[in-house]
Short mmCIF file of C-alpha atoms and ligand atoms in Angstrom, two decimals:
data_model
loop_
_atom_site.label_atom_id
_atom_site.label_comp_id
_atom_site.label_asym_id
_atom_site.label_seq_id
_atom_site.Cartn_x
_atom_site.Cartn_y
_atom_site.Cartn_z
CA UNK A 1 0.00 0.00 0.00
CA UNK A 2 1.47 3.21 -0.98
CA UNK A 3 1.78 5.50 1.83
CA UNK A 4 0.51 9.71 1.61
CA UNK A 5 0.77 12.72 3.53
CA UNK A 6 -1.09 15.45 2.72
CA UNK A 7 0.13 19.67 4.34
CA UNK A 8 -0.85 22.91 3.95
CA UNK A 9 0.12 24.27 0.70
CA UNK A 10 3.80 25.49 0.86
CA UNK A 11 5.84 28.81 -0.03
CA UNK A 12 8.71 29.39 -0.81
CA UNK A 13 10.72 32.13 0.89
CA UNK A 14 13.76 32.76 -1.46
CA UNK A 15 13.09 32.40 -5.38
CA UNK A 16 14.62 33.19 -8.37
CA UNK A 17 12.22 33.76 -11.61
CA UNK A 18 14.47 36.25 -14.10
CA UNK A 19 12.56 37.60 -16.32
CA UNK A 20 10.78 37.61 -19.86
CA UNK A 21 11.55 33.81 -21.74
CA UNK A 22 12.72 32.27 -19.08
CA UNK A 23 10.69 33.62 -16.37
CA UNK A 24 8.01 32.08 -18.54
CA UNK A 25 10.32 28.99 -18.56
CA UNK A 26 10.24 28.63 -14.97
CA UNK A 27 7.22 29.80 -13.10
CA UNK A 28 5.09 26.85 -13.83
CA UNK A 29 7.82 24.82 -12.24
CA UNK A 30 7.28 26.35 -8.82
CA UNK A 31 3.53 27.78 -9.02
CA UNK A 32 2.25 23.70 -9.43
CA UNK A 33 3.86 23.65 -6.12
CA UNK A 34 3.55 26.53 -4.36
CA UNK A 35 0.62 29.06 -3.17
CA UNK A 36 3.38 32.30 -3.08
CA UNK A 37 7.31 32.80 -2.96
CA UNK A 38 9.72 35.72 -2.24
CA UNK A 39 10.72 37.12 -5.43
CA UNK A 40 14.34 38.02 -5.78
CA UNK A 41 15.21 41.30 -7.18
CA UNK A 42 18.40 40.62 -8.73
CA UNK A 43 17.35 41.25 -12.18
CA UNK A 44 19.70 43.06 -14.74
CA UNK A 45 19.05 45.71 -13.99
CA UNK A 46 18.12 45.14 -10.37
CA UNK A 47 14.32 46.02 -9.16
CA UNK A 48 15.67 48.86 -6.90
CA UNK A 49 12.09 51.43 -6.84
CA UNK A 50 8.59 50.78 -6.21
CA UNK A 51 7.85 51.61 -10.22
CA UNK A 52 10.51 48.49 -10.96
CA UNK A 53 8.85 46.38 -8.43
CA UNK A 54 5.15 46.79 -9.78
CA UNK A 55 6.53 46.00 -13.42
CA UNK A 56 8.02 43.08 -12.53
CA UNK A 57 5.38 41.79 -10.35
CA UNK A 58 2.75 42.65 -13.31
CA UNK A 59 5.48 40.55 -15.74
CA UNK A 60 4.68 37.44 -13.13
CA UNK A 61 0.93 37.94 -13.21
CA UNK A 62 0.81 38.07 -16.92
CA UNK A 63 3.22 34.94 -17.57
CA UNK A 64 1.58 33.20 -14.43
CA UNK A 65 -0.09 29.21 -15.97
CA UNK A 66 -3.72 29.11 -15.90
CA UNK A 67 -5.60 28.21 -12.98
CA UNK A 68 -2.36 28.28 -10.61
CA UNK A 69 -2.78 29.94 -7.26
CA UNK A 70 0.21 31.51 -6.67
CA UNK A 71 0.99 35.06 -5.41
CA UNK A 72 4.79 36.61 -6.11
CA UNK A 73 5.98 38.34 -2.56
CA UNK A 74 7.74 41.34 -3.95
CA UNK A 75 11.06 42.64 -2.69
CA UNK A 76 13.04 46.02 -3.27
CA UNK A 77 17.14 45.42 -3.78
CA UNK A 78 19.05 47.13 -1.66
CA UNK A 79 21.73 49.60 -2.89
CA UNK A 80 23.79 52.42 -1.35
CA UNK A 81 21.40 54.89 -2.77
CA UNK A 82 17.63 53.41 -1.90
CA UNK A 83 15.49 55.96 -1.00
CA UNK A 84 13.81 55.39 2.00
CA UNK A 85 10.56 56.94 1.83
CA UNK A 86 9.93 54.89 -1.61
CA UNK A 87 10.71 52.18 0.21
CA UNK A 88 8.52 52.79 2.62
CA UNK A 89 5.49 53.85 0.63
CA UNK A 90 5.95 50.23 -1.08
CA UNK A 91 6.09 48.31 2.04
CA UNK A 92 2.88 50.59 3.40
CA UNK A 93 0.93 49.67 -0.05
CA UNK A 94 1.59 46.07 0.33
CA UNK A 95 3.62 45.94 -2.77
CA UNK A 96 6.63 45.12 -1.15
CA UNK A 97 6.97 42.07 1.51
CA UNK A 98 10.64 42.36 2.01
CA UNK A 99 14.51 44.03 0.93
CA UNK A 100 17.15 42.58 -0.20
CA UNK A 101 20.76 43.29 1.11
CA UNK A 102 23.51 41.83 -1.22
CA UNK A 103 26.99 42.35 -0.34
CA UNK A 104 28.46 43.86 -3.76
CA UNK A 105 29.64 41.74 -5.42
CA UNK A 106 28.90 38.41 -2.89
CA UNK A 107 26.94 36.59 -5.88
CA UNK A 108 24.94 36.48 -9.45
CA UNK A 109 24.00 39.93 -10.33
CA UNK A 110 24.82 41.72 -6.92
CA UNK A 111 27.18 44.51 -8.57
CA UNK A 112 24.64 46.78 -7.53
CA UNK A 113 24.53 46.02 -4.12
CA UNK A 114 25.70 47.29 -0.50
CA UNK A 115 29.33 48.52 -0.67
CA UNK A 116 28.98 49.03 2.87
CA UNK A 117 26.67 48.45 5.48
CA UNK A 118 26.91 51.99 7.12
CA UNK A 119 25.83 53.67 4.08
CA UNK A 120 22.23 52.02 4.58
CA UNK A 121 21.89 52.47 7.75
CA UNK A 122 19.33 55.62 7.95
CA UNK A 123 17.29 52.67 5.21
CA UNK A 124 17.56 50.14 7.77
CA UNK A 125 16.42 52.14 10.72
CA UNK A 126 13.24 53.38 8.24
CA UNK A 127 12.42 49.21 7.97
CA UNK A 128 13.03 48.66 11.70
CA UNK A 129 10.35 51.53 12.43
CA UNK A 130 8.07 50.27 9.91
CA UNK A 131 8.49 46.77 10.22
CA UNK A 132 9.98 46.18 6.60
CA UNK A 133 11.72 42.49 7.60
CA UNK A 134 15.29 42.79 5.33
CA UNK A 135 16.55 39.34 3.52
CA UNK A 136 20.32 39.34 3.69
CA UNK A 137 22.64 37.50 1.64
CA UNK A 138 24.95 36.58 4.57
CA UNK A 139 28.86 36.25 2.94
CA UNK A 140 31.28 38.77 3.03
CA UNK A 141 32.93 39.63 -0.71
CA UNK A 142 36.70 40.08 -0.06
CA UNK A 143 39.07 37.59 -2.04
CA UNK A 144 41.60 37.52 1.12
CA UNK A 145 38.59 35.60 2.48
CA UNK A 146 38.63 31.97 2.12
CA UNK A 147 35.02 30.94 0.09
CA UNK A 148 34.19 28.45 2.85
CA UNK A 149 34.56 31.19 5.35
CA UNK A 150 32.68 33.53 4.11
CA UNK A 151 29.18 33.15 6.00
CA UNK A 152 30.82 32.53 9.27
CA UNK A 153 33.00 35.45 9.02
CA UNK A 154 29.70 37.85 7.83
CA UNK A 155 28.16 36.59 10.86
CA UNK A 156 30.80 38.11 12.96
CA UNK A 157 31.86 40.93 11.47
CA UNK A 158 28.81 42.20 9.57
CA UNK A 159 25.41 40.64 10.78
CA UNK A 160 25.94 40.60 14.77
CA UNK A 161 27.29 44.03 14.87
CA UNK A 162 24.07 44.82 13.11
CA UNK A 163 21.87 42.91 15.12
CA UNK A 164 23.16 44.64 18.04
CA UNK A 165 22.71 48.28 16.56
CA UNK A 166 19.75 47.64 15.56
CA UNK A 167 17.82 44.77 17.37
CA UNK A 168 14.29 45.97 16.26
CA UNK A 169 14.94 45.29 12.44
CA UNK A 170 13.69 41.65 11.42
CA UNK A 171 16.24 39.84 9.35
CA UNK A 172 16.14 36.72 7.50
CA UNK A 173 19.80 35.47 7.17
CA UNK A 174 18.93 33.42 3.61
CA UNK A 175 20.57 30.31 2.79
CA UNK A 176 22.55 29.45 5.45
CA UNK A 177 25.05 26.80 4.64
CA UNK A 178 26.84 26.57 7.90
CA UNK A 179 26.56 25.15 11.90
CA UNK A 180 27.47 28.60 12.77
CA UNK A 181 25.04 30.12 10.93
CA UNK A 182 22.17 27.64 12.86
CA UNK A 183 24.14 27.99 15.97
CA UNK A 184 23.58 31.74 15.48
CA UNK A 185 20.45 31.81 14.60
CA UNK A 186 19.47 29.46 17.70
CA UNK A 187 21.40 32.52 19.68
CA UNK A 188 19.53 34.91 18.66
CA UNK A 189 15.79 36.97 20.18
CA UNK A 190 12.85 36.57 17.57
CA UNK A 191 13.73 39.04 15.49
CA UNK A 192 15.89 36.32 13.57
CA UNK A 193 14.89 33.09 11.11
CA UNK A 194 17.18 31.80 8.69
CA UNK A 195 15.90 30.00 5.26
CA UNK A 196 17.58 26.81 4.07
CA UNK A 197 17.30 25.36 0.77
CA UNK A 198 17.19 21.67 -0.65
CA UNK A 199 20.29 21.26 -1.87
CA UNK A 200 22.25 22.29 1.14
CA UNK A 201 20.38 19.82 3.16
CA UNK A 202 21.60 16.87 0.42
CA UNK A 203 25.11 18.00 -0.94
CA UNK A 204 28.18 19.05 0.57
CA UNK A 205 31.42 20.59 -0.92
CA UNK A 206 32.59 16.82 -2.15
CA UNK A 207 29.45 16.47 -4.51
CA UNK A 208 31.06 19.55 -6.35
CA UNK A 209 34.11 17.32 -7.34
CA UNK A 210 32.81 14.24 -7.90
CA UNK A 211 34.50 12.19 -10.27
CA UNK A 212 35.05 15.56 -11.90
CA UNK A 213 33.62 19.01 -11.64
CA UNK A 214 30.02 19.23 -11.48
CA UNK A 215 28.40 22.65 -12.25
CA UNK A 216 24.90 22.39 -11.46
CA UNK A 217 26.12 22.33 -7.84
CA UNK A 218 27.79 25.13 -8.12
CA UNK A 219 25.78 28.02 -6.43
CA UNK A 220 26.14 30.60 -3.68
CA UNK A 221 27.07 30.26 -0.65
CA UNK A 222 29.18 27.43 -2.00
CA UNK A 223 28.10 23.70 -0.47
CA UNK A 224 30.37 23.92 2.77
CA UNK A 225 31.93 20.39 4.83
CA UNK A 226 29.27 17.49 6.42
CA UNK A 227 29.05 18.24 8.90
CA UNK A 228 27.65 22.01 8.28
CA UNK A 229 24.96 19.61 6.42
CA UNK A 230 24.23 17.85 9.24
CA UNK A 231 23.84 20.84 11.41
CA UNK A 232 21.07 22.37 8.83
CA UNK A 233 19.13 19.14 8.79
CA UNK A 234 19.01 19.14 12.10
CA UNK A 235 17.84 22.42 12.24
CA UNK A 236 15.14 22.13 9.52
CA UNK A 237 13.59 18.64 10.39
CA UNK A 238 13.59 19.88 14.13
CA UNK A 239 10.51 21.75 13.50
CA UNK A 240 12.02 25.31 15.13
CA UNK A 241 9.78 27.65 14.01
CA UNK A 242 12.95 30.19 13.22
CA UNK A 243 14.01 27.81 10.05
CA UNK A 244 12.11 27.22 7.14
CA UNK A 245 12.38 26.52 2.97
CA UNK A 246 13.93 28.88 0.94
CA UNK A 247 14.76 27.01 -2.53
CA UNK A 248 17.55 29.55 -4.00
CA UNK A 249 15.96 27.72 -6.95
CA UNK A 250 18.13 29.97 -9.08
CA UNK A 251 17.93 28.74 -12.98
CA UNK A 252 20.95 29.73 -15.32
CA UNK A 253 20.97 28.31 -19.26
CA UNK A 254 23.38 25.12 -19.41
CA UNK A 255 25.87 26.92 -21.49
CA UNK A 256 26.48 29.08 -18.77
CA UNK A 257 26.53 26.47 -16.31
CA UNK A 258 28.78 24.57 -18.18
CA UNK A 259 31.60 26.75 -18.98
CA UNK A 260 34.98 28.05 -18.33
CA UNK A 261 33.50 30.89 -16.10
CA UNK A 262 29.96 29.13 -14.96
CA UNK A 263 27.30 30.65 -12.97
CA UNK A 264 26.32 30.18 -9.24
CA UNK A 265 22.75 28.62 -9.23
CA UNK A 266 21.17 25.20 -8.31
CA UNK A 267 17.45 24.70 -10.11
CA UNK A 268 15.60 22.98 -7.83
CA UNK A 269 12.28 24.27 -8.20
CA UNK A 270 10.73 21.25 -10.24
CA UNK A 271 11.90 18.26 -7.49
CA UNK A 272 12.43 20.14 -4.43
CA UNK A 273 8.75 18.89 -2.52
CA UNK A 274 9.70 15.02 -3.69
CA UNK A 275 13.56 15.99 -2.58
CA UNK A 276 12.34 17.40 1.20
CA UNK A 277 9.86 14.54 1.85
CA UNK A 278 12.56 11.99 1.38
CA UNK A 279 15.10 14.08 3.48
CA UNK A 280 12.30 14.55 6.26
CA UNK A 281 11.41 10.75 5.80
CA UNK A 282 15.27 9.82 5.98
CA UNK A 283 15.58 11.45 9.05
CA UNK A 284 12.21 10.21 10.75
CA UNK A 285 10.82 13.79 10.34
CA UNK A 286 7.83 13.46 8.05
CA UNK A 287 5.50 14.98 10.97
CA UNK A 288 7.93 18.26 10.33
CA UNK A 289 8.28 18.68 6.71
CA UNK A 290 4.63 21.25 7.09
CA UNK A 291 6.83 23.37 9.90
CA UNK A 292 9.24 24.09 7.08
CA UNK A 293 7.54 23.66 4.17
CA UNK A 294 4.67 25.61 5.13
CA UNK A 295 4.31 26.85 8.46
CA UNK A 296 7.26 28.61 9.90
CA UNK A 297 7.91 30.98 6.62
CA UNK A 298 4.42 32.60 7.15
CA UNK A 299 4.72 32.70 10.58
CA UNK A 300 7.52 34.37 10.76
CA UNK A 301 6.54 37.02 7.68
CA UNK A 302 2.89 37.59 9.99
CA UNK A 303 1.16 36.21 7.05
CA UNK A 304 -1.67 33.22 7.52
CA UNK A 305 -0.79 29.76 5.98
CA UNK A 306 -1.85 29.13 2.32
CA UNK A 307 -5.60 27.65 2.41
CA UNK A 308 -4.70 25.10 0.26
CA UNK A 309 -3.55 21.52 0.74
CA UNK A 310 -0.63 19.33 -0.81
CA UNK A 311 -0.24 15.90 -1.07
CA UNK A 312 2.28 13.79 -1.68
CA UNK A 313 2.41 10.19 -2.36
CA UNK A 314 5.16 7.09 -2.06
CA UNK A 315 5.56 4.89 -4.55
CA UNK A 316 8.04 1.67 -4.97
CA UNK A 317 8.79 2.43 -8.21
CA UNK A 318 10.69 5.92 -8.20
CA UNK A 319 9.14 8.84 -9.94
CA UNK A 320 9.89 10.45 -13.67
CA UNK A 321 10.66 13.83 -13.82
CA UNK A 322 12.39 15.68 -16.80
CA UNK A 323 16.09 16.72 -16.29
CA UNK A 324 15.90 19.78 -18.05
CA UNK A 325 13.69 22.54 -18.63
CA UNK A 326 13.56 23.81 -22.01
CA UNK A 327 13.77 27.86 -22.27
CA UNK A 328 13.07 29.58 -25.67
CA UNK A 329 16.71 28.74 -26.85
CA UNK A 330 18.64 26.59 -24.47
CA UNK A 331 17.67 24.47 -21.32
CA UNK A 332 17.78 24.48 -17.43
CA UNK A 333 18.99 21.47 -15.97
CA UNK A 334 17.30 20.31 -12.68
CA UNK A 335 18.74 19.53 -9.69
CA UNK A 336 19.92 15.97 -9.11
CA UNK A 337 19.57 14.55 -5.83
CA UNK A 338 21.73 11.54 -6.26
CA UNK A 339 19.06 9.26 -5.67
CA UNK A 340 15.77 8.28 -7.12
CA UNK A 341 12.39 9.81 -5.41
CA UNK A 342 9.91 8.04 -4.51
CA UNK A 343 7.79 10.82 -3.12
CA UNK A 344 5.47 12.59 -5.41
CA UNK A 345 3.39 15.67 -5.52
CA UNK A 346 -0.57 14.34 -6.60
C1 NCD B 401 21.72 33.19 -7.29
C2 NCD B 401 21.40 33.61 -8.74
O1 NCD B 401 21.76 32.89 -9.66
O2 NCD B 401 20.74 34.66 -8.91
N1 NCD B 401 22.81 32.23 -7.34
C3 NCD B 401 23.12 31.33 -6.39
O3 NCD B 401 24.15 30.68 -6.51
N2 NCD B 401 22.36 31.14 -5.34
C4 NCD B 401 22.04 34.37 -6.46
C5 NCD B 401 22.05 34.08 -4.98
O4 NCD B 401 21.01 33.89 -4.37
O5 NCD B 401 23.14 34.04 -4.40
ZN1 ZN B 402 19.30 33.38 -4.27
#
């Protein structure tokens, strides 16, 4: 007898869409899946205003599948010039659910981001008082720094000297890849969550060398050592209410995956329900994959859970799903777990 669970309809609280041919690529990959998602503004060029925001939403709505439920949670990028009162007006309207602080220069498309963190901070006090929560990309961007330091030393150097000026702001430190960034996180008063994605709860740095060098797990902040991965699926399947999904589903054409040069980015929007219910399952945390999946995120946000159910299915005989995604002129290639799924979204 095939076994089911059925949860409340989950989000997805870091996503990457793009825009125009392959947004349209994309978005059905997640919105079969998922009732809304926080839409990352690193576009070229970046969504930096309130105008650029409503475009870009209205560019979702319009390529959006037919008879999907889905609702795109806007966010403003961050740069050194952000005017605050446009900012705020957005938030105020509802256009606007969060900001996003990249580090220039820290990952894809973040040229235009924070040269440094004092220059923002008049922006940042405007969020605290308004209760704008900011979504930071948590690596510092200098080369003297090792790349599998790079979270650990933001923490310390960037993100807890924040925190301290300015314990009233609500931060979401995205992606975290490290023990010290759970450890932190578990440190921390309420005004702190963290989002984790699928792939950093299956890969670590080894599955990047693998009998060669593998590409599509490439993607920032870089897969760090095990036991890093064990510390953020302990913290996601515990059902802590300050962790939840954030996909970093982040799609990039093979060609520039595959290349001298390639891009950061795991796609992982298509598998990632069938990937977290055999992670939650593999660590005898089925009765938590809803905290993470679909609980904690709106919590968190002061939004109400999605309406709308999900279930998933397990069959003996592992499921089919395409490993690419075909864009107008190239294809994405999906994120390979490294073993077959036997959970499936019904
Ligand atoms: C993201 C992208 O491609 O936009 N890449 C990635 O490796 N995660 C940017 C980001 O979130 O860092
Ligand atoms: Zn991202």
């Amino acid at each position: 007898m095939s076994e089911t669970i059925t949860i409340t309809r989950p989000d997805d609280w870091h996503l990457h869409l793009r825009d125009d041919d392959m947004l349209r690529a994309v978005l059905p990959e997640t919105t079969r899946h998922f009732g809304r998602a926080i839409i990352m503004p690193n576009l070229v060029p970046p969504v930096v205003t309130a105008e650029n925001a409503i475009a870009y939403r209205d560019r979702i709505l319009a390529s959006l599948p037919e008879g999907d439920d889905f609702q795109p949670l806007m966010t403003l990028y961050l740069t050194d010039h952000t005017d605050k009162e446009d900012l705020a007006a957005a938030h105020a309207s509802g256009l606007i659910t969060a900001v996003k602080l990249y580090p220039a220069g820290a990952t894809t498309n973040s040229a235009s981001g924070v040269t440094d963190i004092k220059l923002v901070m008049p922006v940042l006090e405007k969020m605290a008082e308004i209760g704008c929560p900011l979504c930071i990309h948590g690596e510092v961007t200098g080369t003297d720094i090792d790349i599998f330091d790079r979270e650990a030393v933001f923490i310390d150097t960037v993100l807890d000297p924040l925190r301290r000026a300015l314990p009233e702001l609500k931060i979401i430190s995205e992606h975290i890849t490290t023990k010290n960034g759970v450890d932190y996180v578990m440190s921390a008063n309420s005004n702190l969550a963290a989002t984790i994605t699928t792939h950093h709860l299956i890969i670590n740095r080894n599955h990047l060398f693998a009998g060669g060098i593998r590409p599509h797990y490439f993607c920032l902040p870089i897969a760090k050592r095990e036991h890093h991965r064990l510390a953020l699926r302990q913290a996601a399947t515990s059902g802590d209410a300050r962790f939840f999904l954030g996909t970093d589903s982040a799609p990039h054409t093979n060609p520039n995956k595959e290349s001298a040069c390639g891009c950061a980015g795991v796609f992982s929007a298509t598998n990632t329900m069938s990937c977290l219910a055999h992670v939650f399952e593999d660590d005898g945390a089925l009765n938590q994959l809803e905290r993470f999946t679909s609980l904690n995120g709106p919590a968190y946000y002061g939004l109400a859970p999605n309406k709308a159910r999900l279930t998933l299915v397990k069959s003996a005989i592992p499921m089919d799903y395409p490993t690419h995604i075909k864009t107008a002129n190239s294809e994405v290639t999906v994120f390979d777990p490294g073993f077959p799924l036997h959970w499936r979204v019904v």
